[in-house]
């Protein structure tokens, strides 16, 4: 397989990334939420300046696809008028804050978010690596505890717990302002560890190889409070919930028209599972590309943009994923990736197909960068889906 290019940074609105179908412009919703006005405005801008398609990202952001360079300044003006932009590309990159969707009006979630955003946009903000991010989930289910984040703000026993990703201990805050201040202090501490190299570095790899006791000793004293850590919960199910209705989308993609129609139903909360929670909605609407049933086979397949939308892709991905979806057993996942970078699913999947110059490499219980056990053409896989379930040969004893 040819080596994919690792960019080491995420696109933003002010710093978009070129893809095979034009610029990808990523909008970071404040507080993890788009008001009806913002969502309708973004839908109109995506139709006017993009190719009319929007992607939900696994960082709970919204990406406008197919923007041409000439239209980018007008798109930026429109996003600024909607209150969706930051003062600079650097401030935008730092405002990498994921908010769990199951917060209730009046709980501390949005106050923590506002305080953290203010801290990250100040002159004394920590100089963080490109993909470094924060998560805030104070809900009892702590649905975000398995989502990618470097600093986690969670409901603790007797306060708000602030901890680094992978740390067994954290610091307890009594109020939202203190929680944000602790998260910023931990971020500043991280910048002084020497772990950031060439603009890259993640909290989870900081103590790689160290035993828990040794890790504990390295932490600042304020972050050595022991708490019962949450187990990683299952991905929330599509359907009604206390805050509204959770809706899915085939491959996390929707049209601008679907976004505008959803905005008519209520304010929207974005999630890292590429689902949208429509606030206050009691029944599922009927809209194109919407997944409303929790056992829809399309929820068992994950596929990146693939060719021709991604410049690095070695083949189209989504038609193959759709063709194979019904053959994937319930509770398992097939990941179809346009190259070994595996953007759509960094974690291992039960079954993975990776496009190569030679067909699709098949892998079992691996990430897209793993070692394949066989290679098949897309046509052969569609004609004989059982090829997917071939297992690597057992080692000869
Ligand atoms: S994994 Fe898919 S989206 Fe990511 S770079 Fe490769 S082809 Fe492009």
Short mmCIF file of C-alpha atoms and ligand atoms in Angstrom, two decimals:
data_model
loop_
_atom_site.label_atom_id
_atom_site.label_comp_id
_atom_site.label_asym_id
_atom_site.label_seq_id
_atom_site.Cartn_x
_atom_site.Cartn_y
_atom_site.Cartn_z
CA UNK A 1 0.00 0.00 0.00
CA UNK A 2 1.29 3.50 -0.72
CA UNK A 3 1.86 5.67 2.34
CA UNK A 4 -0.86 8.30 2.85
CA UNK A 5 0.07 11.90 3.56
CA UNK A 6 -0.50 12.83 7.22
CA UNK A 7 -1.33 16.55 7.39
CA UNK A 8 -1.04 16.84 11.20
CA UNK A 9 -3.72 19.54 11.37
CA UNK A 10 -7.47 19.74 10.99
CA UNK A 11 -9.17 22.05 8.50
CA UNK A 12 -11.05 25.07 9.79
CA UNK A 13 -13.18 27.73 8.16
CA UNK A 14 -10.33 30.27 8.10
CA UNK A 15 -7.79 27.60 7.16
CA UNK A 16 -9.67 25.22 4.84
CA UNK A 17 -8.14 22.08 3.35
CA UNK A 18 -8.11 21.32 -0.39
CA UNK A 19 -9.77 18.06 -1.34
CA UNK A 20 -10.68 16.37 -4.62
CA UNK A 21 -14.01 18.22 -4.83
CA UNK A 22 -12.80 21.65 -3.72
CA UNK A 23 -12.09 23.24 -0.33
CA UNK A 24 -13.35 21.57 2.85
CA UNK A 25 -14.50 24.34 5.21
CA UNK A 26 -15.00 23.11 8.77
CA UNK A 27 -17.43 24.97 11.02
CA UNK A 28 -16.97 24.48 14.79
CA UNK A 29 -20.36 25.01 16.44
CA UNK A 30 -20.09 27.01 19.67
CA UNK A 31 -21.16 24.92 22.65
CA UNK A 32 -21.61 21.95 20.30
CA UNK A 33 -24.85 23.51 19.05
CA UNK A 34 -26.23 25.29 16.01
CA UNK A 35 -29.28 27.45 16.47
CA UNK A 36 -32.02 27.21 13.87
CA UNK A 37 -30.85 30.51 12.36
CA UNK A 38 -27.23 29.37 12.17
CA UNK A 39 -28.08 25.97 10.66
CA UNK A 40 -30.35 27.52 8.03
CA UNK A 41 -27.69 30.12 7.25
CA UNK A 42 -24.97 27.47 6.86
CA UNK A 43 -27.27 25.43 4.60
CA UNK A 44 -27.81 28.46 2.37
CA UNK A 45 -24.06 29.21 2.27
CA UNK A 46 -23.24 25.56 1.46
CA UNK A 47 -25.68 25.66 -1.45
CA UNK A 48 -24.33 28.98 -2.73
CA UNK A 49 -20.56 28.51 -2.31
CA UNK A 50 -20.12 24.72 -1.99
CA UNK A 51 -21.32 21.66 -3.84
CA UNK A 52 -24.36 21.37 -1.55
CA UNK A 53 -22.95 18.52 0.58
CA UNK A 54 -22.07 18.70 4.27
CA UNK A 55 -20.15 16.18 6.37
CA UNK A 56 -20.46 15.58 10.10
CA UNK A 57 -16.98 15.02 11.53
CA UNK A 58 -15.95 12.67 14.32
CA UNK A 59 -15.04 15.81 16.30
CA UNK A 60 -18.69 16.93 16.24
CA UNK A 61 -18.07 19.61 13.63
CA UNK A 62 -19.78 20.35 10.31
CA UNK A 63 -17.83 20.49 7.05
CA UNK A 64 -19.01 22.36 3.98
CA UNK A 65 -17.66 20.50 0.93
CA UNK A 66 -16.80 21.54 -2.60
CA UNK A 67 -16.11 25.23 -1.95
CA UNK A 68 -14.24 26.97 -4.75
CA UNK A 69 -11.44 29.35 -3.82
CA UNK A 70 -13.18 32.35 -5.40
CA UNK A 71 -16.24 31.80 -3.22
CA UNK A 72 -14.34 31.29 0.05
CA UNK A 73 -14.19 34.99 1.11
CA UNK A 74 -17.95 35.41 0.70
CA UNK A 75 -18.54 32.18 2.60
CA UNK A 76 -16.35 33.46 5.42
CA UNK A 77 -18.32 36.74 5.54
CA UNK A 78 -21.52 34.73 5.80
CA UNK A 79 -20.19 32.48 8.58
CA UNK A 80 -18.93 35.52 10.49
CA UNK A 81 -22.36 37.15 10.29
CA UNK A 82 -23.84 33.95 11.78
CA UNK A 83 -21.43 34.07 14.74
CA UNK A 84 -19.66 30.88 13.68
CA UNK A 85 -16.11 32.23 13.29
CA UNK A 86 -13.12 33.08 15.44
CA UNK A 87 -10.83 36.08 15.21
CA UNK A 88 -7.97 34.17 13.59
CA UNK A 89 -7.08 30.76 12.20
CA UNK A 90 -4.94 30.15 15.32
CA UNK A 91 -7.84 30.92 17.67
CA UNK A 92 -10.11 28.71 15.57
CA UNK A 93 -7.67 25.80 15.78
CA UNK A 94 -7.38 26.18 19.56
CA UNK A 95 -11.19 26.21 20.01
CA UNK A 96 -11.24 22.46 19.63
CA UNK A 97 -13.90 21.72 22.25
CA UNK A 98 -16.35 18.85 21.96
CA UNK A 99 -19.56 19.07 24.01
CA UNK A 100 -21.62 15.97 24.88
CA UNK A 101 -25.16 16.27 23.47
CA UNK A 102 -27.06 15.10 26.57
CA UNK A 103 -26.74 18.29 28.63
CA UNK A 104 -29.82 19.85 30.22
CA UNK A 105 -30.73 23.53 30.28
CA UNK A 106 -29.35 25.04 33.47
CA UNK A 107 -26.61 22.49 34.11
CA UNK A 108 -22.99 23.69 34.10
CA UNK A 109 -22.10 22.45 30.58
CA UNK A 110 -22.52 25.66 28.61
CA UNK A 111 -20.98 27.78 31.39
CA UNK A 112 -17.86 25.56 31.35
CA UNK A 113 -17.76 25.83 27.56
CA UNK A 114 -18.04 29.65 27.62
CA UNK A 115 -15.28 29.97 30.23
CA UNK A 116 -12.99 27.58 28.36
CA UNK A 117 -13.59 29.32 25.03
CA UNK A 118 -12.78 32.68 26.63
CA UNK A 119 -9.53 31.25 28.06
CA UNK A 120 -8.50 29.70 24.75
CA UNK A 121 -9.04 32.97 22.88
CA UNK A 122 -7.10 35.12 25.37
CA UNK A 123 -3.59 36.45 24.84
CA UNK A 124 -2.26 33.97 27.41
CA UNK A 125 -3.79 30.93 25.68
CA UNK A 126 -1.59 27.81 25.59
CA UNK A 127 0.20 27.09 22.29
CA UNK A 128 -1.30 23.67 21.61
CA UNK A 129 -0.63 21.16 18.84
CA UNK A 130 -2.98 21.12 15.84
CA UNK A 131 -5.18 18.21 16.86
CA UNK A 132 -5.19 18.81 20.62
CA UNK A 133 -8.76 18.98 21.91
CA UNK A 134 -11.02 19.24 24.96
CA UNK A 135 -14.26 17.43 25.77
CA UNK A 136 -17.04 18.53 28.13
CA UNK A 137 -19.64 15.98 29.20
CA UNK A 138 -21.24 16.46 32.59
CA UNK A 139 -24.18 14.13 31.86
CA UNK A 140 -24.57 11.01 34.04
CA UNK A 141 -23.90 8.72 31.05
CA UNK A 142 -20.69 10.63 30.12
CA UNK A 143 -21.22 9.61 26.50
CA UNK A 144 -18.03 11.40 25.39
CA UNK A 145 -15.64 9.45 27.59
CA UNK A 146 -14.61 7.24 24.65
CA UNK A 147 -14.40 10.10 22.11
CA UNK A 148 -11.07 11.58 21.04
CA UNK A 149 -10.00 14.38 23.41
CA UNK A 150 -6.81 15.33 25.25
CA UNK A 151 -8.36 17.04 28.26
CA UNK A 152 -11.66 15.75 29.62
CA UNK A 153 -14.11 17.71 31.77
CA UNK A 154 -16.59 15.32 33.36
CA UNK A 155 -19.00 14.94 36.25
CA UNK A 156 -16.89 13.96 39.26
CA UNK A 157 -17.73 12.74 42.71
CA UNK A 158 -18.35 16.04 44.54
CA UNK A 159 -17.49 18.43 41.72
CA UNK A 160 -16.42 18.78 38.10
CA UNK A 161 -13.51 16.47 37.26
CA UNK A 162 -10.75 17.72 34.94
CA UNK A 163 -8.25 15.10 33.76
CA UNK A 164 -5.88 14.34 30.94
CA UNK A 165 -6.82 11.63 28.45
CA UNK A 166 -5.66 8.28 29.81
CA UNK A 167 -4.93 9.64 33.31
CA UNK A 168 -6.33 7.70 36.26
CA UNK A 169 -6.50 10.88 38.38
CA UNK A 170 -7.67 14.45 37.90
CA UNK A 171 -8.55 17.72 39.64
CA UNK A 172 -11.95 18.53 41.15
CA UNK A 173 -13.49 21.95 40.48
CA UNK A 174 -16.35 23.52 42.40
CA UNK A 175 -17.70 25.74 39.62
CA UNK A 176 -17.53 26.15 35.80
CA UNK A 177 -14.94 28.94 35.94
CA UNK A 178 -12.63 26.81 38.11
CA UNK A 179 -13.10 23.79 35.79
CA UNK A 180 -12.09 25.89 32.77
CA UNK A 181 -9.13 27.37 34.66
CA UNK A 182 -7.94 23.87 35.61
CA UNK A 183 -8.30 22.64 32.00
CA UNK A 184 -6.21 25.60 30.82
CA UNK A 185 -3.62 24.98 33.54
CA UNK A 186 -3.34 21.35 32.45
CA UNK A 187 -2.98 22.46 28.82
CA UNK A 188 -0.20 24.92 29.78
CA UNK A 189 1.53 22.17 31.75
CA UNK A 190 1.35 19.89 28.68
CA UNK A 191 3.04 22.54 26.53
CA UNK A 192 5.96 22.53 29.00
CA UNK A 193 6.51 18.75 29.02
CA UNK A 194 8.57 18.78 25.81
CA UNK A 195 6.16 16.24 24.31
CA UNK A 196 5.16 18.54 21.43
CA UNK A 197 7.36 17.85 18.40
CA UNK A 198 6.87 19.55 15.02
CA UNK A 199 3.48 20.87 16.13
CA UNK A 200 2.26 17.40 17.13
CA UNK A 201 1.69 15.70 20.46
CA UNK A 202 -1.21 14.06 22.27
CA UNK A 203 -1.93 13.71 25.96
CA UNK A 204 -2.58 9.97 25.64
CA UNK A 205 0.96 9.29 24.43
CA UNK A 206 2.67 11.52 27.00
CA UNK A 207 3.26 8.73 29.51
CA UNK A 208 3.38 5.82 27.07
CA UNK A 209 5.32 2.96 28.62
CA UNK A 210 5.17 4.32 32.20
CA UNK A 211 3.44 2.31 34.93
CA UNK A 212 0.38 3.99 36.55
CA UNK A 213 2.29 4.88 39.73
CA UNK A 214 5.07 6.54 37.75
CA UNK A 215 2.53 8.45 35.65
CA UNK A 216 0.80 9.63 38.80
CA UNK A 217 4.07 11.01 40.19
CA UNK A 218 4.70 13.09 37.03
CA UNK A 219 1.41 14.97 37.27
CA UNK A 220 0.99 18.38 38.93
CA UNK A 221 -0.26 17.94 42.52
CA UNK A 222 -3.68 19.45 41.73
CA UNK A 223 -4.36 16.63 39.26
CA UNK A 224 -3.66 13.73 41.59
CA UNK A 225 -7.19 13.33 42.98
CA UNK A 226 -8.32 9.73 42.55
CA UNK A 227 -11.82 9.22 41.19
CA UNK A 228 -13.78 6.25 39.88
CA UNK A 229 -13.34 6.64 36.13
CA UNK A 230 -16.25 5.94 33.82
CA UNK A 231 -16.25 2.87 31.61
CA UNK A 232 -16.42 3.69 27.92
CA UNK A 233 -20.13 3.64 27.06
CA UNK A 234 -21.64 2.17 23.91
CA UNK A 235 -22.39 4.57 21.06
CA UNK A 236 -25.78 6.15 21.79
CA UNK A 237 -28.69 4.72 19.86
CA UNK A 238 -30.61 6.57 17.21
CA UNK A 239 -34.08 7.47 18.44
CA UNK A 240 -35.86 9.63 21.02
CA UNK A 241 -34.02 10.79 24.15
CA UNK A 242 -34.72 13.20 27.00
CA UNK A 243 -33.34 16.17 25.06
CA UNK A 244 -35.03 15.46 21.68
CA UNK A 245 -34.38 12.99 18.88
CA UNK A 246 -31.01 11.57 17.80
CA UNK A 247 -30.79 11.12 14.01
CA UNK A 248 -28.15 9.37 11.90
CA UNK A 249 -26.94 9.99 8.34
CA UNK A 250 -25.48 7.60 5.81
CA UNK A 251 -21.69 8.12 6.10
CA UNK A 252 -22.36 11.22 8.19
CA UNK A 253 -23.24 13.21 5.10
CA UNK A 254 -26.30 15.30 4.32
CA UNK A 255 -27.40 17.78 1.69
CA UNK A 256 -27.80 21.48 2.37
CA UNK A 257 -31.52 20.99 1.85
CA UNK A 258 -31.68 18.31 4.57
CA UNK A 259 -29.80 20.60 6.97
CA UNK A 260 -32.26 23.42 6.28
CA UNK A 261 -35.20 21.06 6.84
CA UNK A 262 -33.73 19.81 10.13
CA UNK A 263 -33.22 23.39 11.26
CA UNK A 264 -36.97 23.94 10.81
CA UNK A 265 -37.53 21.30 13.50
CA UNK A 266 -35.36 22.77 16.25
CA UNK A 267 -31.87 23.78 17.36
CA UNK A 268 -29.25 21.13 16.57
CA UNK A 269 -26.59 19.49 18.74
CA UNK A 270 -23.74 17.82 16.86
CA UNK A 271 -22.05 14.66 18.08
CA UNK A 272 -18.79 12.76 17.39
CA UNK A 273 -20.85 9.74 16.25
CA UNK A 274 -21.91 11.70 13.16
CA UNK A 275 -25.43 11.96 14.55
CA UNK A 276 -27.45 15.10 15.18
CA UNK A 277 -29.70 15.62 18.18
CA UNK A 278 -32.67 17.82 17.25
CA UNK A 279 -33.74 19.57 20.43
CA UNK A 280 -37.32 18.92 21.52
CA UNK A 281 -38.15 16.69 18.54
CA UNK A 282 -40.46 13.76 19.46
CA UNK A 283 -40.78 11.83 16.18
CA UNK A 284 -38.36 11.20 13.32
CA UNK A 285 -38.90 13.24 10.15
CA UNK A 286 -38.68 11.73 6.65
CA UNK A 287 -35.76 13.34 4.85
CA UNK A 288 -33.19 12.15 2.28
CA UNK A 289 -30.11 10.29 3.65
CA UNK A 290 -31.54 10.25 7.18
CA UNK A 291 -31.19 7.10 9.30
CA UNK A 292 -33.99 6.86 11.86
CA UNK A 293 -33.92 3.17 12.84
CA UNK A 294 -31.24 1.96 15.30
CA UNK A 295 -30.68 -1.30 13.36
CA UNK A 296 -30.32 0.19 9.87
CA UNK A 297 -27.54 -1.82 8.09
CA UNK A 298 -25.90 1.45 7.01
CA UNK A 299 -24.95 2.00 10.65
CA UNK A 300 -22.68 -1.06 10.42
CA UNK A 301 -20.50 0.48 7.70
CA UNK A 302 -18.07 3.38 7.92
CA UNK A 303 -16.46 4.83 4.80
CA UNK A 304 -14.41 7.94 4.17
CA UNK A 305 -15.02 10.29 1.24
CA UNK A 306 -12.89 8.11 -1.05
CA UNK A 307 -12.40 8.89 -4.74
CA UNK A 308 -13.00 11.25 -6.38
CA UNK A 309 -13.74 13.55 -3.39
CA UNK A 310 -10.37 12.95 -1.66
CA UNK A 311 -7.10 13.60 -3.47
CA UNK A 312 -5.37 10.71 -1.65
CA UNK A 313 -8.04 8.10 -2.34
CA UNK A 314 -7.09 5.13 -4.48
CA UNK A 315 -10.71 4.08 -5.21
CA UNK A 316 -14.34 5.01 -4.48
CA UNK A 317 -15.46 3.66 -1.09
CA UNK A 318 -19.12 4.34 -0.40
CA UNK A 319 -20.79 2.31 -3.18
CA UNK A 320 -18.85 -0.75 -1.98
CA UNK A 321 -19.81 -0.07 1.65
CA UNK A 322 -23.49 0.28 0.71
CA UNK A 323 -23.38 -2.97 -1.28
CA UNK A 324 -21.83 -4.88 1.65
CA UNK A 325 -23.75 -3.26 4.53
CA UNK A 326 -26.54 -5.83 4.73
CA UNK A 327 -23.96 -8.65 4.95
CA UNK A 328 -22.22 -7.23 8.03
CA UNK A 329 -23.49 -8.98 11.18
CA UNK A 330 -25.35 -6.82 13.67
CA UNK A 331 -23.01 -5.40 16.31
CA UNK A 332 -19.97 -5.51 13.99
CA UNK A 333 -18.47 -2.83 11.77
CA UNK A 334 -17.03 -2.80 8.28
CA UNK A 335 -14.67 0.08 7.57
CA UNK A 336 -14.01 0.87 3.89
CA UNK A 337 -11.11 3.28 3.51
CA UNK A 338 -9.82 5.05 0.41
CA UNK A 339 -6.22 4.72 1.67
CA UNK A 340 -4.26 3.46 4.65
CA UNK A 341 -4.78 6.71 6.59
CA UNK A 342 -8.20 5.48 7.74
CA UNK A 343 -9.66 8.95 8.46
CA UNK A 344 -13.20 7.68 8.95
CA UNK A 345 -12.32 5.25 11.74
CA UNK A 346 -8.98 5.53 13.56
CA UNK A 347 -9.85 2.58 15.86
CA UNK A 348 -9.72 -1.07 14.72
CA UNK A 349 -12.86 -2.45 13.06
CA UNK A 350 -14.03 -6.06 12.87
CA UNK A 351 -13.59 -5.93 9.08
CA UNK A 352 -11.62 -3.35 7.11
CA UNK A 353 -11.14 -2.89 3.37
CA UNK A 354 -8.42 -0.49 2.26
CA UNK A 355 -8.12 0.70 -1.35
CA UNK A 356 -4.73 0.00 -2.90
CA UNK A 357 -3.43 0.32 -6.45
CA UNK A 358 -4.20 -3.39 -6.71
CA UNK A 359 -7.76 -3.72 -5.36
CA UNK A 360 -9.05 -3.70 -1.78
CA UNK A 361 -6.79 -5.10 0.95
CA UNK A 362 -8.85 -7.01 3.53
CA UNK A 363 -7.99 -6.83 7.23
CA UNK A 364 -9.54 -8.41 10.31
CA UNK A 365 -9.75 -6.68 13.71
CA UNK A 366 -7.32 -3.99 12.55
CA UNK A 367 -7.03 -0.34 11.63
CA UNK A 368 -6.62 0.71 8.00
CA UNK A 369 -2.86 0.82 8.56
CA UNK A 370 -2.73 -2.83 9.70
CA UNK A 371 -1.48 -5.93 7.91
CA UNK A 372 -3.91 -7.26 5.26
CA UNK A 373 -4.58 -10.98 4.87
CA UNK A 374 -5.89 -10.87 1.27
CA UNK A 375 -6.74 -8.53 -1.60
CA UNK A 376 -9.86 -8.52 -3.80
CA UNK A 377 -11.37 -6.31 -6.46
CA UNK A 378 -14.50 -4.29 -5.59
CA UNK A 379 -16.43 -6.29 -8.21
CA UNK A 380 -15.42 -9.61 -6.63
CA UNK A 381 -16.37 -8.38 -3.15
CA UNK A 382 -19.78 -7.23 -4.37
CA UNK A 383 -20.38 -10.51 -6.20
CA UNK A 384 -19.19 -12.62 -3.27
CA UNK A 385 -19.52 -10.75 0.07
CA UNK A 386 -18.31 -13.88 1.94
CA UNK A 387 -14.78 -12.85 0.88
CA UNK A 388 -15.10 -10.22 3.58
CA UNK A 389 -15.32 -12.82 6.32
CA UNK A 390 -12.20 -14.75 5.35
CA UNK A 391 -9.98 -14.96 8.39
CA UNK A 392 -6.19 -14.76 8.30
CA UNK A 393 -4.62 -18.21 8.19
CA UNK A 394 -3.68 -19.51 11.64
CA UNK A 395 0.09 -19.64 12.11
CA UNK A 396 1.59 -23.08 11.41
CA UNK A 397 3.00 -24.74 14.52
S1 LIG B 1 -8.67 7.72 4.48
FE1 LIG B 1 -10.07 8.38 2.89
S2 LIG B 1 -10.50 10.53 3.32
FE2 LIG B 1 -8.67 9.95 4.51
S3 LIG B 1 -6.95 10.55 3.18
FE3 LIG B 1 -7.39 8.38 2.75
S4 LIG B 1 -8.82 8.40 1.05
FE4 LIG B 1 -8.79 10.47 1.90
#
